[in-house]
XYZ file of C-alpha atoms in Angstrom:
178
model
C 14.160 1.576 -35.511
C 11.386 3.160 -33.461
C 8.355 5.157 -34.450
C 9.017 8.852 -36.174
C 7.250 11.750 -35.405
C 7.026 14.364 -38.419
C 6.751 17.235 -35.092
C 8.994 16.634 -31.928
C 9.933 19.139 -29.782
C 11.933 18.858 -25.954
C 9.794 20.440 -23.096
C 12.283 19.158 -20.409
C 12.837 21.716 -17.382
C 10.433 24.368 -15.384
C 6.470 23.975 -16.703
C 6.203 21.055 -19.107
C 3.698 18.378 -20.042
C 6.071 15.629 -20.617
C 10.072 15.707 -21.416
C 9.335 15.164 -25.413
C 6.009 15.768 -27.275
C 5.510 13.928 -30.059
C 2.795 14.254 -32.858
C 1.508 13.333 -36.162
C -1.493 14.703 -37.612
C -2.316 11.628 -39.564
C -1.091 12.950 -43.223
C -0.692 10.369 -45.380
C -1.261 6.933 -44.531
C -0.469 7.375 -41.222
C -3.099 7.306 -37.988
C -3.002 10.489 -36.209
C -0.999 10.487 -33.205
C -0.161 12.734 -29.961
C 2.765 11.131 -27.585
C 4.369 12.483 -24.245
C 7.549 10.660 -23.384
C 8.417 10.653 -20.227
C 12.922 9.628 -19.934
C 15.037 9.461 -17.213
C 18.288 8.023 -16.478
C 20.205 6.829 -13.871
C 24.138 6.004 -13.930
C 24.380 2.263 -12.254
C 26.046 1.936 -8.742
C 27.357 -1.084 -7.231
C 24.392 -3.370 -6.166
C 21.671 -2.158 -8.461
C 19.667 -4.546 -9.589
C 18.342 -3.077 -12.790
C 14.536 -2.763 -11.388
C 14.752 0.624 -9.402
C 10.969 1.224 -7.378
C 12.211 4.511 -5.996
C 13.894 5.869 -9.472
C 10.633 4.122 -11.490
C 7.916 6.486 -8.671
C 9.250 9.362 -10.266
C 8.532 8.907 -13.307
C 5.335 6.906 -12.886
C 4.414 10.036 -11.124
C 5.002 12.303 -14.423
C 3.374 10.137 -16.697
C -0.037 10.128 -13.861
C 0.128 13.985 -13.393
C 0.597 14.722 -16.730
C -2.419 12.606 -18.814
C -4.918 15.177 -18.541
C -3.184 16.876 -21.861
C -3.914 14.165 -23.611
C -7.605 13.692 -22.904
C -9.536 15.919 -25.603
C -11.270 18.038 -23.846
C -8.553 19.769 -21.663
C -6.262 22.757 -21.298
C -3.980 24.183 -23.246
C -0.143 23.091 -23.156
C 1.595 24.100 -20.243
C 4.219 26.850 -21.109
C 5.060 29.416 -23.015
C 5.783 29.641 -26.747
C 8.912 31.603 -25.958
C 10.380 28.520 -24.355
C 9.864 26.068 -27.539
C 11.733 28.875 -29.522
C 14.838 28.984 -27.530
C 17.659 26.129 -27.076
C 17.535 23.628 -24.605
C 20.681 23.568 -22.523
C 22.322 19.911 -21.815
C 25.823 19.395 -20.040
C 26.675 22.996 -20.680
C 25.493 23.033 -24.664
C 22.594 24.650 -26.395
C 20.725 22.392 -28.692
C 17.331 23.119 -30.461
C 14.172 22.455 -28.538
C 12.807 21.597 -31.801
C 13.856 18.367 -32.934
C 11.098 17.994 -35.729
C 8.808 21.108 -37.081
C 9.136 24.330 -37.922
C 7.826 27.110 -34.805
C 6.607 26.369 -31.662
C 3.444 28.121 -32.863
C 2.295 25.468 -35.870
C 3.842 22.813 -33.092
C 0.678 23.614 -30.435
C -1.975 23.990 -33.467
C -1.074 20.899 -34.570
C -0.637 19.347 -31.493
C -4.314 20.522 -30.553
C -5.927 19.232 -34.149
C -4.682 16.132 -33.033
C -5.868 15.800 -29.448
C -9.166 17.066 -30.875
C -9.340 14.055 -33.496
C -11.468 11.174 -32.260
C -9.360 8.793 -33.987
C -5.730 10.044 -33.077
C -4.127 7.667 -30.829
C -2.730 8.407 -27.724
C 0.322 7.464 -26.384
C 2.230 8.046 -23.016
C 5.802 6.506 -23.311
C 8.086 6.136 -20.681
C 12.150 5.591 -21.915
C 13.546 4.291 -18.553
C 17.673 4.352 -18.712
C 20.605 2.949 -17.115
C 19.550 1.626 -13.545
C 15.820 2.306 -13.580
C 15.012 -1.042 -15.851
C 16.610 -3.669 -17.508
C 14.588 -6.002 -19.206
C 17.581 -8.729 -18.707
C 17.164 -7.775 -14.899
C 13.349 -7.754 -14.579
C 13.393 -11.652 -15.975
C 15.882 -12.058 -13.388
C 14.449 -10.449 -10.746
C 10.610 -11.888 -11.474
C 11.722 -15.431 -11.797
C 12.655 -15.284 -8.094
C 10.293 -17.757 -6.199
C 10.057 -14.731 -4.133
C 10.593 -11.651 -5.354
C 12.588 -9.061 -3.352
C 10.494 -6.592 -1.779
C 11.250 -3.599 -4.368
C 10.946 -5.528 -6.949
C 7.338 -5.555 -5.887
C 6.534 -2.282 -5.238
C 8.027 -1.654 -9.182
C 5.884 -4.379 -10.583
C 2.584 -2.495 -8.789
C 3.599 0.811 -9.722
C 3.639 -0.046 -13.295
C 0.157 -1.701 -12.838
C -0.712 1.181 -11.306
C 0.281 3.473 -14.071
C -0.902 1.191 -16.864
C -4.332 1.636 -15.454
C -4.298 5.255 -15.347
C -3.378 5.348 -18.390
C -5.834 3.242 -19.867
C -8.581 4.849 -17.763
C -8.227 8.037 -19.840
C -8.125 5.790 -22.891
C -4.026 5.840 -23.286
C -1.680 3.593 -24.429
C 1.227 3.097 -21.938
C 4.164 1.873 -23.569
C 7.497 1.256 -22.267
C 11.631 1.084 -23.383
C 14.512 -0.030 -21.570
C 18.092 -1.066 -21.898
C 17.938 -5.147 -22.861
């Protein structure tokens, strides 16, 4: 099992800073922590490989764009409270937008005591799904003697967006199917 986060909430669709925000203020023994997640999916076709450049640019593209909420001394969340507050509609159902908390309102303060706490770490995760990355198909792929062309272009857009991520001082990490 994965991290927790005592606060989650779903920011998916129109102005959002990442898909899922994440946060703990550092209660307890735990380090305080501010994650955007970044997921996407993509049902396999015949001939995917399991290392998808063009599906992968996307995303890469999210986490890039959206860093500058983590830095400290930036905006506000994109949004509106209102939006937090209402359901999130998936595949025709409503479900919550908040998956951990209490109001969209003591989600942002507390999401902004974090980001303003020198020692909070800060995390930009990327959940990559179905034919966007397989870890079993990366190995494959990257034990080539020479690599296929897309395979490539995915390896240097994750370099790419590891060090724009550390350049701002966050932690890039990274889940995929096996």
């Amino acid at each position: 099992m994965g991290p927790t986060f005592p606060l989650l909430i779903c920011d998916d669709i129109g102005q959002e800073a990442a898909d899922f925000i994440g946060v703990d203020t550092g209660s307890g023994s735990n380090q305080p922590r501010i994650v955007l997640i970044a997921a996407k999916g993509k049902k396999p076709a015949k001939g995917d490989t399991g290392v998808s450049a063009s599906d992968l640019y996307d995303v890469c593209g999210q986490v890039a764009k959206n860093l500058a909420y983590l830095k400290a001394d930036t905006q506000a969340l994109p949004g509106s409270l209102e939006k937090w507050d209402k359901d999130w509609k998936l595949n025709g159902a409503e479900v919550p937008r908040m998956r951990q908390g209490t109001t969209a309102q003591a989600f942002r303060t507390a999401f902004t005591a974090a980001r303003a706490n020198p020692a909070a770490t800060r995390e930009m995760w990327m959940i990559l799904g179905g034919a966007i990355l397989s870890k079993k198909a990366a190995k494959r792929e990257f034990s080539r003697a020479t690599p296929k062309a897309h395979v490539l272009q995915f390896h240097h857009l994750l370099l790419s967006t590891y060090s724009t991520c550390q350049s701002v001082g966050v932690n890039l990490r990274i889940f995929c199917v096996p």
